[in-house]
C-alpha angles and dihedrals in degrees: 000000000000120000155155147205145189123208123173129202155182105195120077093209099051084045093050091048093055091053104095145202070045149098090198125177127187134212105197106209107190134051132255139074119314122245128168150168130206128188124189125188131193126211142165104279102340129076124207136180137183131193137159131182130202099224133066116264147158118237130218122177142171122206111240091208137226096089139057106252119203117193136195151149121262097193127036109261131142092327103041095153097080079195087085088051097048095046090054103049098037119000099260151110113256094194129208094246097047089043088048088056094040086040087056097046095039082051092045097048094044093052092054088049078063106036103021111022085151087071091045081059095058105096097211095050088049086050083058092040090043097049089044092054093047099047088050084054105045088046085051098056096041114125117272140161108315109230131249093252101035088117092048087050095052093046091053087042090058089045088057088047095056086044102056088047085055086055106041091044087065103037098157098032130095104248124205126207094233088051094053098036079061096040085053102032102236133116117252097251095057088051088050087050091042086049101047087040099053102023108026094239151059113294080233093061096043080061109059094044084048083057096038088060099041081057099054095043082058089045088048089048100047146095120248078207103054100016128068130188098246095052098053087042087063097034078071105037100266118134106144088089097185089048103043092044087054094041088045090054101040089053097046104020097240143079116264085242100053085055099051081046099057134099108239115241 
C-alpha cells in the first residue's frame, strides 16, 4: 500500500538514524542550532526519501543491503556536477539535463508527500509516480562519455576510502596525520588534497569534529551519576579542558555539562 510520511528534528543523531537502507553518521561543520526534515514515500516497488538540514556537515554511510540505493543532490551545493557522483558509483556520465528531470520529480513527489499524501496513497497515482521516477533513473545512469579526470577522481576516492577505514577502526582513539599518512600510504600533502577535495576541509580539522561527536554521543549516553565531563573529554583525547569546553559549545550550542545533563529525547 502506497504512503508517506514527514519527521522533523534537531538532533543530527536521531535524524541519521531515521535515514534507512542505511548506517548513516554526521559531522556537523558549522556552528547553530540543528534543525532537519525527513520524507519517506512508499511506493510500490520503489522507495524514496528526501531530507534536507540547515547546517554544514560531512556524510558517511553504509549501505544496509538488500536494495539498490541511488543518491543525489536536490539542491546545487559543493558538488554541484552529479556527473562526479555518477562516475564513481557506476562508471557514467549523470548529465545536467537528465539531474535537472530526476531532481523535478524527486522534488514533485516529495512536496505532495507534504501537501497531498492522500494522492501519494492512491495506488494508481503512485504507479504513475513510481514509473516516472524509474525511467528518470535508469536515463541518469545510462552510459555516456567518461571525463577527463575520471581516473584522478577514483584514486582520490580509494584514498578516502582508506582513510575512512583508518578512522573507524579507531573510533575512540586520538588520531595524528603522520600516523595516518603511514597507516594509508600516502604523503601528507595528497591526503590534504583528497580531503579538501571530498570533504571541504583539513583532514586535521575532519578529525577533531569527528572527536568532538564521538564525545557528545558518550555524554548523551551517559549517566550524571557515574559520568563526569572530564572522563569522557580524555576518553577521546581532549585535555585542554578550557579549549575543548568553548569549542564544544560553540559547535553544539550547549555546555558539555548541560549535555551530559540532559534527558534524551
Amino acid at each position: 500500500m502506497p504512503s508517506s510520511a514527514l519527521r522533523t528534528f534537531s538532533d543530527p543523531d536521531d535524524y541519521a538514524a531515521l535515514i534507512r537502507n542505511t548506517k548513516a553518521e554526521f559531522t556537523i561543520t558549522e556552528r547553530g542550532h540543528f534543525s532537519a526534515k525527513l520524507t519517506r514515500i512508499d511506493l510500490h516497488r520503489l522507495w524514496m526519501q528526501r531530507f534536507s538540514d540547515n547546517l554544514a556537515r560531512v556524510a558517511h554511510s553504509a549501505g544496509a543491503g538488500g536494495r539498490v540505493t541511488i543518491s543525489f543532490r536536490t539542491q546545487p551545493g559543493p558538488v554541484e556536477d552529479a556527473a562526479v557522483v555518477g562516475e564513481t558509483l557506476a562508471d557514467s556520465d549523470l548529465t545536467r539535463p537528465k539531474q535537472t528531470l530526476l531532481q523535478r520529480l524527486h522534488t514533485a513527489a516529495g512536496q505532495l508527500a507534504e501537501d497531498a499524501p492522500e494522492v501519494i496513497a492512491h495506488p494508481e497515482a503512485a504507479r504513475s509516480l513510481e514509473q516516472a521516477l524509474i525511467e528518470a533513473m535508469v536515463d541518469c545512469v545510462s552510459s555516456g562519455e567518461a571525463r577527463e579526470d575520471s581516473s584522478a577522481l577514483h584514486r582520490h576516492s580509494l584514498i578516502m576510502r582508506r582513510f575512512r577505514r583508518a578512522v573507524e577502526e579507531n573510533p575512540d582513539q586520538p588520531l595524528y596525520i603522520p600516523e595516518l599518512c603511514a597507516t594509508i600510504g600516502v604523503a601528507d600533502r595528497t591526503l590534504r588534497v583528497c580531503c579538501q577535495e571530498q570533504l571541504g576541509m583539513s583532514p586535521k580539522r575532519y578529525l577533531l569534529l569527528r572527536r568532538m561527536h564521538l564525545t557528545r554521543q558518550a555524554l548523551r549516553d551517559g549517566s550524571p551519576d557515574m559520568t563526569t565531563v572530564t572522563g569522557i573529554a580524555v576518553q577521546f583525547g581532549f585535555w585542554q579542558f578550557g579549549r575543548f569546553a568553548g569549542e564544544y559549545k560553540s559547535l553544539f550550542g550547549e555546555a558539555p555539562s548541560a549535555t551530559l545533563q540532559r534527558p534524551r529525547e
